[in-house]
PDB file of C-alpha atoms in Angstrom:
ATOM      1  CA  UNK A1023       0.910  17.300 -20.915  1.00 42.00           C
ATOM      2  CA  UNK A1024       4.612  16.692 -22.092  1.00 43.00           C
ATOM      3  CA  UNK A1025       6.208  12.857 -21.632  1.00 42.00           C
ATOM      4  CA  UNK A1026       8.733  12.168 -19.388  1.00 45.00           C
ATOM      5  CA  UNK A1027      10.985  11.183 -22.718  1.00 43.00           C
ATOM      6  CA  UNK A1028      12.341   8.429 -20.444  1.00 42.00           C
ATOM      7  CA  UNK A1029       8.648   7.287 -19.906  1.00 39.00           C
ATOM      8  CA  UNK A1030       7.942   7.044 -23.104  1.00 42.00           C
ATOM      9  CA  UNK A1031      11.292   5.684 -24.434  1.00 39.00           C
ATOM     10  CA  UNK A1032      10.737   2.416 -22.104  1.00 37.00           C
ATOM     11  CA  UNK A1033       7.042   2.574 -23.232  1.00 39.00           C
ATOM     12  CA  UNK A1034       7.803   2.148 -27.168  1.00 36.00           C
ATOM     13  CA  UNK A1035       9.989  -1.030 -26.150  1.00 34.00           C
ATOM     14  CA  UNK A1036       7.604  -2.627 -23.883  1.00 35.00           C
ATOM     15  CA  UNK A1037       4.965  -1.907 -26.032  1.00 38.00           C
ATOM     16  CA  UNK A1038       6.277  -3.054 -29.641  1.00 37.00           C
ATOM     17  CA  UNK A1039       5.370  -6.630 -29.465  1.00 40.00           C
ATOM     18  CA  UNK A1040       1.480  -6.249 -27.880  1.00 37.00           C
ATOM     19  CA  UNK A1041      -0.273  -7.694 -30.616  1.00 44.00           C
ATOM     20  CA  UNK A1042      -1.366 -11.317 -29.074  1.00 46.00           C
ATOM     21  CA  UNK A1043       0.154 -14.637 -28.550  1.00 46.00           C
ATOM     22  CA  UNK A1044       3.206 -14.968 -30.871  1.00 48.00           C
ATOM     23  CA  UNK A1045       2.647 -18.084 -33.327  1.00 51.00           C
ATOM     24  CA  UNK A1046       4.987 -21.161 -33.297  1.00 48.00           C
ATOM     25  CA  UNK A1047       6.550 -20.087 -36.248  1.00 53.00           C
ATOM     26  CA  UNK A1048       7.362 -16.883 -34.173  1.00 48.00           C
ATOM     27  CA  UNK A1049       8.857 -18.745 -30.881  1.00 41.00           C
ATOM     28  CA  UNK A1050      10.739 -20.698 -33.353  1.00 47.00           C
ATOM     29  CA  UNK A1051      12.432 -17.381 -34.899  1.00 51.00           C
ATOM     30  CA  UNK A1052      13.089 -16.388 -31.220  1.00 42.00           C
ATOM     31  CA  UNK A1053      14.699 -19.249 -30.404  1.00 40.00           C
ATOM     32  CA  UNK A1054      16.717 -19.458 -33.067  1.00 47.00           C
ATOM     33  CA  UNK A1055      17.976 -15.693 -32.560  1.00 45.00           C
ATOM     34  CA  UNK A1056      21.207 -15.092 -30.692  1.00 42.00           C
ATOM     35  CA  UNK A1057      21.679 -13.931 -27.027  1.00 40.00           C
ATOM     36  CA  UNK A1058      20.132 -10.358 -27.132  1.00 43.00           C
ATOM     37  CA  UNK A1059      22.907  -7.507 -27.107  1.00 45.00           C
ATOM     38  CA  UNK A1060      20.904  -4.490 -26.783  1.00 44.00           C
ATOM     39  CA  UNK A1061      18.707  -2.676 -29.144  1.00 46.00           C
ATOM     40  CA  UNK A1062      19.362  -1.221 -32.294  1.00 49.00           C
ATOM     41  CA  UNK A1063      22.392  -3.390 -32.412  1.00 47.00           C
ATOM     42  CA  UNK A1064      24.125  -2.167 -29.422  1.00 43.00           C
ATOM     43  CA  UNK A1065      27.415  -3.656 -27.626  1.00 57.00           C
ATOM     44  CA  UNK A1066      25.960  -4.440 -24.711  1.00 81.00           C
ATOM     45  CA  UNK A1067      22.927  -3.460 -22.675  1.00 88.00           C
ATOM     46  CA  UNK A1068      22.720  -1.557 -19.414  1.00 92.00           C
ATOM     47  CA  UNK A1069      22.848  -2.944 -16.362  1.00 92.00           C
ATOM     48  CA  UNK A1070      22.679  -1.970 -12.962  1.00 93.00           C
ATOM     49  CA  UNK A1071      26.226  -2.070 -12.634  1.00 93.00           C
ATOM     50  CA  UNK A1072      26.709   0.630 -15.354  1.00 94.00           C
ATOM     51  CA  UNK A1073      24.090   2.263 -13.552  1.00 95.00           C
ATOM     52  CA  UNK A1074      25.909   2.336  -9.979  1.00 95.00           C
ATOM     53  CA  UNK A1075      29.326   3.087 -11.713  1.00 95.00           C
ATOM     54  CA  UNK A1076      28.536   5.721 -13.333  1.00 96.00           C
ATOM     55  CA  UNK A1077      26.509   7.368 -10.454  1.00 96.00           C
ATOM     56  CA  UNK A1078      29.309   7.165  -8.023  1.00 96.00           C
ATOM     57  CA  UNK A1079      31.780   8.686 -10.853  1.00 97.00           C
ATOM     58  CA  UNK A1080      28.765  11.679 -10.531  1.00 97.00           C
ATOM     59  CA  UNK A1081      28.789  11.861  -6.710  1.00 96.00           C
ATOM     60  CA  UNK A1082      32.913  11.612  -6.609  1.00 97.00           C
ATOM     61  CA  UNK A1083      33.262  14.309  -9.054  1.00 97.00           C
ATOM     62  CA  UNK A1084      30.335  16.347  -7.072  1.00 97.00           C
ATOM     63  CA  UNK A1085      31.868  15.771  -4.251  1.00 96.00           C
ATOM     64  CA  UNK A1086      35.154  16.938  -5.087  1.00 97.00           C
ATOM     65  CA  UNK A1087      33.750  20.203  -6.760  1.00 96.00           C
ATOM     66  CA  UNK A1088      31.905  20.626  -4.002  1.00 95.00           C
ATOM     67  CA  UNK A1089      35.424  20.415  -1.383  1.00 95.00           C
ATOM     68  CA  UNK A1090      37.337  22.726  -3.525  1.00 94.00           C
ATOM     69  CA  UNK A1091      34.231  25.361  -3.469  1.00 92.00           C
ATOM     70  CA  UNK A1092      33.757  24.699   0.169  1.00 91.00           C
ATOM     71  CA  UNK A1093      37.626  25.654   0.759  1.00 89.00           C
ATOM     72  CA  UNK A1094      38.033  28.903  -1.611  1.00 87.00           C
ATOM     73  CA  UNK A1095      34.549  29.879  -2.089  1.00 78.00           C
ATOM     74  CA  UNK A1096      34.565  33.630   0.261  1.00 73.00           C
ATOM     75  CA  UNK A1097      32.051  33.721   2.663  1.00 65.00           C
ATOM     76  CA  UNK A1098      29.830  36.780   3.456  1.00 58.00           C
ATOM     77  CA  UNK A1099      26.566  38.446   3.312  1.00 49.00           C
ATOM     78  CA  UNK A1100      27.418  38.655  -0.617  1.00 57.00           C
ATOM     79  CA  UNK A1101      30.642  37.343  -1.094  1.00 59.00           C
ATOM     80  CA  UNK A1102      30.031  33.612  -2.325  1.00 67.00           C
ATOM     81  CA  UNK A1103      26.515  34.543  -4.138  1.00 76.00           C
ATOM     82  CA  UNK A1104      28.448  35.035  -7.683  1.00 80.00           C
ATOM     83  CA  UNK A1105      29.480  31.497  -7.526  1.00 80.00           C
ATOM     84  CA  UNK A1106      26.740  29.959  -6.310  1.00 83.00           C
ATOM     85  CA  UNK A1107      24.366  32.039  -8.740  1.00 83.00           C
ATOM     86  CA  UNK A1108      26.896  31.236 -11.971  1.00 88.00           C
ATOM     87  CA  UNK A1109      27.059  27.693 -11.054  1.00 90.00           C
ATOM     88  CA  UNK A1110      23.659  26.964 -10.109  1.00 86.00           C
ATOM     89  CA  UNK A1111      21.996  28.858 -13.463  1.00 88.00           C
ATOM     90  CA  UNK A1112      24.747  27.047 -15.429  1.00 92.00           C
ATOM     91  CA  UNK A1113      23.802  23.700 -13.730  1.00 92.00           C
ATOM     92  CA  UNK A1114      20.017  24.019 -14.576  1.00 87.00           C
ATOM     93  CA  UNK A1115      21.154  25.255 -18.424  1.00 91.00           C
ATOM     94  CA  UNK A1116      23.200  22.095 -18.802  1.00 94.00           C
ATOM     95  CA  UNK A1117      19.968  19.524 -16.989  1.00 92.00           C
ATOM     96  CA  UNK A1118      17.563  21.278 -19.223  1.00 90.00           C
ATOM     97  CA  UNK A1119      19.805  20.240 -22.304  1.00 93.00           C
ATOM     98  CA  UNK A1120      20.365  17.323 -21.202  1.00 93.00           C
ATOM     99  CA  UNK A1121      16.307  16.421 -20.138  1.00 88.00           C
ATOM    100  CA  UNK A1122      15.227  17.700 -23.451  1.00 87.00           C
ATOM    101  CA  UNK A1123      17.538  16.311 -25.822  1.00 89.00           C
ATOM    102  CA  UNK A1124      18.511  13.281 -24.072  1.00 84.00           C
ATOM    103  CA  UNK A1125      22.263  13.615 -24.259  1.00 89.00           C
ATOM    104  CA  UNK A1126      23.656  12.280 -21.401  1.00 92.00           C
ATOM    105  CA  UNK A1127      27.471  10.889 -21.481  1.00 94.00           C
ATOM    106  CA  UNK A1128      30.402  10.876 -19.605  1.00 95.00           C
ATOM    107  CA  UNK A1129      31.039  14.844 -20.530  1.00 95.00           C
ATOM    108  CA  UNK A1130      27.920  16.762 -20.001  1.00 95.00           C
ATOM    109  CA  UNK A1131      26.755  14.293 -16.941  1.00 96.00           C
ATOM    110  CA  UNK A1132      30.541  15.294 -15.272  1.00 97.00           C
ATOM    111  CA  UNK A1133      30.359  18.670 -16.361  1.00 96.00           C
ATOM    112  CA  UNK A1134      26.843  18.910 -14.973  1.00 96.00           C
ATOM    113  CA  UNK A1135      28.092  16.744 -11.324  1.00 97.00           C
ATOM    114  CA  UNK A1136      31.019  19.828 -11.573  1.00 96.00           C
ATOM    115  CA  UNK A1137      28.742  22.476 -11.497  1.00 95.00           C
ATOM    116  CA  UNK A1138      25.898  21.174  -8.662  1.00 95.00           C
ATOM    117  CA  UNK A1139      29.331  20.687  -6.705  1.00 95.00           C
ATOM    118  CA  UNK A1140      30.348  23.793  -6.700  1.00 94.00           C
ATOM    119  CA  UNK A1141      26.704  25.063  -5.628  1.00 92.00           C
ATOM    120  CA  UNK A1142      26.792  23.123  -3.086  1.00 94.00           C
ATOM    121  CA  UNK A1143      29.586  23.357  -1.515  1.00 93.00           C
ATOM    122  CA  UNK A1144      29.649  27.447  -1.287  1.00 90.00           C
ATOM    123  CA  UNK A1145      25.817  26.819  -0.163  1.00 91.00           C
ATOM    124  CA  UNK A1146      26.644  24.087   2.136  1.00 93.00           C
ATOM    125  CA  UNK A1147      29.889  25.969   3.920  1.00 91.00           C
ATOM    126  CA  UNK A1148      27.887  29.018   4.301  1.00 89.00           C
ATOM    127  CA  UNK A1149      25.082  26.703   6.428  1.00 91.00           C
ATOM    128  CA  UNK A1150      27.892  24.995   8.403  1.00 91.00           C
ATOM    129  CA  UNK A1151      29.266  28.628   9.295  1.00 89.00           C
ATOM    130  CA  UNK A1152      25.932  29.601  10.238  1.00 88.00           C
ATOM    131  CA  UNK A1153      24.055  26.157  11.777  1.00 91.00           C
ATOM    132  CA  UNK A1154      27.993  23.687  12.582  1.00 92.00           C
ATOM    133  CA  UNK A1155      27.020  20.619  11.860  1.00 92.00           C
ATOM    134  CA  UNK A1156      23.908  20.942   9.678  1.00 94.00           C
ATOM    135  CA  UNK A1157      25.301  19.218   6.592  1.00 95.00           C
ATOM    136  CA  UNK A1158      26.472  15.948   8.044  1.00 95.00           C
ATOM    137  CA  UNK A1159      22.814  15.819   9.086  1.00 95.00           C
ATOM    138  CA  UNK A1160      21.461  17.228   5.493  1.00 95.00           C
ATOM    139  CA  UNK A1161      23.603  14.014   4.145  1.00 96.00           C
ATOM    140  CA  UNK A1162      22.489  11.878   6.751  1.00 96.00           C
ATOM    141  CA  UNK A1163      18.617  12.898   6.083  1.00 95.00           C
ATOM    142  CA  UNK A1164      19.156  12.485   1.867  1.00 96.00           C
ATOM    143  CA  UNK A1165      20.692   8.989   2.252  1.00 96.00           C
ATOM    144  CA  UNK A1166      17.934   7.895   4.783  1.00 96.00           C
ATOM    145  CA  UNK A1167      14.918   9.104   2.550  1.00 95.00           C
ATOM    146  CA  UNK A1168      17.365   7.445  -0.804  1.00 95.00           C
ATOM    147  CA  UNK A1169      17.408   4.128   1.287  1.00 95.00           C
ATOM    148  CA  UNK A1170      13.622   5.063   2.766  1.00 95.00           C
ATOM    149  CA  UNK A1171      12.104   5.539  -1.330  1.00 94.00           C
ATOM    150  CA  UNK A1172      14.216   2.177  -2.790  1.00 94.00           C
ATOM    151  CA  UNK A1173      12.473   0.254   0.088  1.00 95.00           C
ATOM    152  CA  UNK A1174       8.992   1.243  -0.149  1.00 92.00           C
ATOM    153  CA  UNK A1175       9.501   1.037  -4.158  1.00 92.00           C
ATOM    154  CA  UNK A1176      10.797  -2.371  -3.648  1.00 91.00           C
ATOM    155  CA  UNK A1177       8.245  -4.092  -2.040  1.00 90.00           C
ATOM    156  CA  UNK A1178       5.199  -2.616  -4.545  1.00 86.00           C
ATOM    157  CA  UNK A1179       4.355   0.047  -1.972  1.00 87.00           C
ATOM    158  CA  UNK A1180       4.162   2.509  -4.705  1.00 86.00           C
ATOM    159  CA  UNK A1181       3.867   1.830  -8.453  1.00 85.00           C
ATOM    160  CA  UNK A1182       4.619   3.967 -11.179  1.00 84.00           C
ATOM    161  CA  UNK A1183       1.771   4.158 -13.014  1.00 84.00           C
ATOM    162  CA  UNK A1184       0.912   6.494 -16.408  1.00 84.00           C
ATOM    163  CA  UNK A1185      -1.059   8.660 -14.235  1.00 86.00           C
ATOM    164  CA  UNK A1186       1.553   9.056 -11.584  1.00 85.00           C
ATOM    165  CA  UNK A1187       3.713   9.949 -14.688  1.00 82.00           C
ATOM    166  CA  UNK A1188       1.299  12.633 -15.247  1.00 85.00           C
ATOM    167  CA  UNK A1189       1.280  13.959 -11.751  1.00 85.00           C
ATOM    168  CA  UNK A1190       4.656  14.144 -11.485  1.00 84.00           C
ATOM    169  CA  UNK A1191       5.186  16.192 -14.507  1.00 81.00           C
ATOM    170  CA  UNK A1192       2.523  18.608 -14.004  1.00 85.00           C
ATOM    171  CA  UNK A1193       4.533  19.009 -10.285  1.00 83.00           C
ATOM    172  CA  UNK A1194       7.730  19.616 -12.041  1.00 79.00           C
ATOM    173  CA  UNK A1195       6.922  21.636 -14.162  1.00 80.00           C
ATOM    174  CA  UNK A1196       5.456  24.181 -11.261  1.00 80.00           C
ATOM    175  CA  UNK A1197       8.842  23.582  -9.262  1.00 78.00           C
ATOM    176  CA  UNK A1198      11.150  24.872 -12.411  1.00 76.00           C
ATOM    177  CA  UNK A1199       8.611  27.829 -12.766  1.00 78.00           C
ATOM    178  CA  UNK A1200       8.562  28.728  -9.135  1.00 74.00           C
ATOM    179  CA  UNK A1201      12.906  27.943  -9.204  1.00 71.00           C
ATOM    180  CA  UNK A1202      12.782  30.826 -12.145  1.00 73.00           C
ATOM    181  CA  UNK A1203      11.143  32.968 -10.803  1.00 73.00           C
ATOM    182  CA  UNK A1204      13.101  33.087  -7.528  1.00 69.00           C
ATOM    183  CA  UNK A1205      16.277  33.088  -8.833  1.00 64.00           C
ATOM    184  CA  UNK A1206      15.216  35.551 -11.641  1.00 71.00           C
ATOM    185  CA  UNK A1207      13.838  38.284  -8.414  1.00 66.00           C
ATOM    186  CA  UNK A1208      17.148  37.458  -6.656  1.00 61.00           C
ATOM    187  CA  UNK A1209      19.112  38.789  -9.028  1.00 64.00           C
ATOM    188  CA  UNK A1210      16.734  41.555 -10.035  1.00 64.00           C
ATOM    189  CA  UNK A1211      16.349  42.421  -6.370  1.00 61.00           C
ATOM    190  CA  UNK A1212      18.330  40.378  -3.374  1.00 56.00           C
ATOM    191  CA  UNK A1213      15.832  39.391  -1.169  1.00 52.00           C
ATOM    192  CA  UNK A1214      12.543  40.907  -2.491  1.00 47.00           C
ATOM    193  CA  UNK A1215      10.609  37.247  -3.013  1.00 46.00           C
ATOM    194  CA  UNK A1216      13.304  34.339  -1.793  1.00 50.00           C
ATOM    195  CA  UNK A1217       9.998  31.655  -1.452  1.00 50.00           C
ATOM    196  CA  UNK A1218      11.522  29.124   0.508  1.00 50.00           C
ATOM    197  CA  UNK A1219      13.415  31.367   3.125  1.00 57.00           C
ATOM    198  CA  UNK A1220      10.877  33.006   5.207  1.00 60.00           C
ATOM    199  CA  UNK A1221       9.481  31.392   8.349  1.00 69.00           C
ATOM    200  CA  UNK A1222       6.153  29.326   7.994  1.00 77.00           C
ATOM    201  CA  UNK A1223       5.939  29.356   4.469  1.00 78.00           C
ATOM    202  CA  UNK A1224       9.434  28.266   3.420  1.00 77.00           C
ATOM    203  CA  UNK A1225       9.091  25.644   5.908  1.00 84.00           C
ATOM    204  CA  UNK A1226       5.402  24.133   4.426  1.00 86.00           C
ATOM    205  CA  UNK A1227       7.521  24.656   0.609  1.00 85.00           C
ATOM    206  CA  UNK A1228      10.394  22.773   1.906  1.00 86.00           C
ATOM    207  CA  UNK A1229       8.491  20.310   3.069  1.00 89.00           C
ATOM    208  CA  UNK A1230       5.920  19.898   0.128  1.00 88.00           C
ATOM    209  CA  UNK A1231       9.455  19.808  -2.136  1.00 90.00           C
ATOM    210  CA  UNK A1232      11.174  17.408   0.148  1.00 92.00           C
ATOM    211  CA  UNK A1233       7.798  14.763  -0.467  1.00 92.00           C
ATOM    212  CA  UNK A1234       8.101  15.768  -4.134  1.00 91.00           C
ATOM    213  CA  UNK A1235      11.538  14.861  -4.497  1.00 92.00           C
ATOM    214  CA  UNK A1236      11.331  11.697  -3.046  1.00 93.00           C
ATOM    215  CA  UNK A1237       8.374  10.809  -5.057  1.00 92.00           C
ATOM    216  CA  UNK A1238      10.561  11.597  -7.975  1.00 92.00           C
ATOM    217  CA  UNK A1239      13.229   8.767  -6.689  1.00 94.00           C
ATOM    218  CA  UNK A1240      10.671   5.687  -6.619  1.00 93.00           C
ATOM    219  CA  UNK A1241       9.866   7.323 -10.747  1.00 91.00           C
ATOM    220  CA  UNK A1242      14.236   7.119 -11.355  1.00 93.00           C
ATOM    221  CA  UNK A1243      14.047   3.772  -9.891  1.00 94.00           C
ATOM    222  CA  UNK A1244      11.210   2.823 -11.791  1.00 92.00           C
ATOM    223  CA  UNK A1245      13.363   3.985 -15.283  1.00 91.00           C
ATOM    224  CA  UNK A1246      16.202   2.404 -13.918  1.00 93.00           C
ATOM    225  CA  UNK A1247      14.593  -0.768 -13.452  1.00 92.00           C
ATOM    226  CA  UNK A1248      12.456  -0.756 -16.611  1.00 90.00           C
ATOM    227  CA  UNK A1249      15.733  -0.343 -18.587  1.00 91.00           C
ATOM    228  CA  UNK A1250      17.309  -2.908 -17.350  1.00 91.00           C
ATOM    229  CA  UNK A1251      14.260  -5.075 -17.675  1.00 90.00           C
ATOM    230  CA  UNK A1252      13.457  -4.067 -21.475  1.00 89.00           C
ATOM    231  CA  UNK A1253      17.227  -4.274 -22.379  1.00 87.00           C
ATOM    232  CA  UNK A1254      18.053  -0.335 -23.231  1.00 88.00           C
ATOM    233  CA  UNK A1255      21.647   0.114 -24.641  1.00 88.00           C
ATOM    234  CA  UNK A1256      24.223   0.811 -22.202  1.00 89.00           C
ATOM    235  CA  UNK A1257      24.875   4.382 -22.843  1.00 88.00           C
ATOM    236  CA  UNK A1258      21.115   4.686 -21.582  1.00 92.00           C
ATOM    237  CA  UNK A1259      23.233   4.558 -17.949  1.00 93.00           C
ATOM    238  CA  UNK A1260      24.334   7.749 -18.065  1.00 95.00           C
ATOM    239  CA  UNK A1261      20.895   9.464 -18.882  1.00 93.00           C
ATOM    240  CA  UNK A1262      19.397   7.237 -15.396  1.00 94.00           C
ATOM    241  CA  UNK A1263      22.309   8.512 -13.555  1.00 95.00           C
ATOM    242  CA  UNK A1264      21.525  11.907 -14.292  1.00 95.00           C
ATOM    243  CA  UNK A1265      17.943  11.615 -13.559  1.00 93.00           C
ATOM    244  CA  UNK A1266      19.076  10.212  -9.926  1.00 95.00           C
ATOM    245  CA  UNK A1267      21.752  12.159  -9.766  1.00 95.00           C
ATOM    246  CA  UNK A1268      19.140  16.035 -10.133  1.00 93.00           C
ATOM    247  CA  UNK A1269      16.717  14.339  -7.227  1.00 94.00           C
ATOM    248  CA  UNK A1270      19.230  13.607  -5.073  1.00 95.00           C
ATOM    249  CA  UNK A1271      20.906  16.864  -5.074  1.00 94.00           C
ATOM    250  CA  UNK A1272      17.597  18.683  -4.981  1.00 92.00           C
ATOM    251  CA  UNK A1273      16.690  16.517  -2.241  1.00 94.00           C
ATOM    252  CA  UNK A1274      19.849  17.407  -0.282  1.00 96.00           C
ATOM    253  CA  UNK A1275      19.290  21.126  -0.806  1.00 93.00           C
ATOM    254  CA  UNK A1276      15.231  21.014   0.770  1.00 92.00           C
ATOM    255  CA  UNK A1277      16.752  18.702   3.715  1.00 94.00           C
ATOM    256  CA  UNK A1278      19.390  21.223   4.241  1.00 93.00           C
ATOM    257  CA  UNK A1279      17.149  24.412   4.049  1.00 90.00           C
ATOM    258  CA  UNK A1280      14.718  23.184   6.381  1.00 91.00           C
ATOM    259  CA  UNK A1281      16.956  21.971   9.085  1.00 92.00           C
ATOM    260  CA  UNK A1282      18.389  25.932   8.498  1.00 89.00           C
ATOM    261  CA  UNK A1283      14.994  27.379   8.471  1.00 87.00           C
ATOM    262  CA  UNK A1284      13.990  24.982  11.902  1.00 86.00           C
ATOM    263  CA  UNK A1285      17.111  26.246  13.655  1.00 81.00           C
ATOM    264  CA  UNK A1286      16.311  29.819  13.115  1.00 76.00           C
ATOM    265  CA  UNK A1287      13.071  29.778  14.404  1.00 63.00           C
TER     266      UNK A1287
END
């Protein structure tokens, strides 16, 4: 089973010094060391203000992506599925590259926050038109479950543990598989699969994926919170961001498909 790289990046640090009680001569080394500044001789290591920053600089350039799509985006039975199909297979290009190689800075975290927007905000005019007011209640629903997840991670509720690690992978991996495949069969053939749009079923997978996703926010609090702890380098920020920043907007998108799904019914 692949490591979440994040995982296993916080695991080397914790990990490196596990060999028994230091000695005196060792304490004495320690204390005579400087203030730490971050591994590998970093500036400065992250914080969670860094972490918060650079998050909102995400969700402001997401959200105004996602204002300028809503406002010229054409809507239709076909009209706005070019941009929302470009943007959203350009979106999950740019997270794979950044997952896998771990290259997460200002540019491709922006570039990536510029694309979701623009996904979203087609999608997310084309529910309003259809369901008014469904998205302030989307928002309203990601933000409670956010606030919900920090809570119940916060008081030891649920602990991230190597074999929740494990579970969650396995899960992810499905969810990307099951995402390429219906995107793949909507362009092939509009309509012909679409998994999460038809009655009972897309609402049970909309629900399963809503649970999922917010699962995956107590594990991107858990990395945020280990790097602070175990002193990663600052630019480690923008690669937590990220990771917040994909559950949150996959959240949003589940939240907002269900509400559509229970108000067609």
């Amino acid at each position: 089973m692949a490591e979440n790289p994040v995982i296993k990046k916080f695991g080397a640090l914790s990990g490196a010094n596990r060999g028994g009680a230091p000695s005196a001569q060792e304490l004495q080394g320690l204390y005579d060391q400087p203030a730490y500044a971050g591994p590998r001789g970093a500036q400065r290591y992250m914080t969670l203000d860094d972490v918060v920053q650079r998050t909102a600089a995400m969700l402001l350039v997401l959200v105004a992506a996602g204002a300028l799509s809503w406002a010229f985006t054409p809507i239709g039975t076909s009209g706005g599925m070019p941009v929302v199909l470009t943007s959203v297979i350009a979106g999950f290009g740019l997270a794979m590259f950044i997952s896998f190689t771990g290259k997460a800075n200002a540019v491709t975290c922006l570039v990536y926050s510029a694309l979701e927007g623009v996904a979203l905000g087609a999608i997310s005019r084309a529910y309003s038109e259809a369901y008014p007011g469904i998205v302030i209640q989307a928002v309203t629903g990601t933000v409670m479950v956010a606030v919900g997840m920090l809570f119940v991670y916060k008081i030891g509720a649920i602990r991230v543990t190597p074999r929740f690690t494990r579970i969650m992978s396995a899960a992810m991996f499905g969810v990307i598989a099951l995402f390429l495949v219906d995107v793949i069969s909507e362009i092939v053939s509009p309509g012909s699969v679409g998994f999460g749009n038809k009655g009972a079923l897309g609402v049970i997978i909309c629900l399963a994926f809503i649970v999922l996703a917010a699962f995956m926010l107590v594990w991107d609090y858990d990395v945020i919170e280990r790097g602070i702890r175990n002193g990663a380098d600052q630019k480690f920020a923008w690669y937590a961001s990220f990771g917040l920043m994909v559950t949150l907007v996959w959240l949003y998108l589940q939240i907002l498909q269900l509400l559509g799904l229970s108000r067609s019914n």
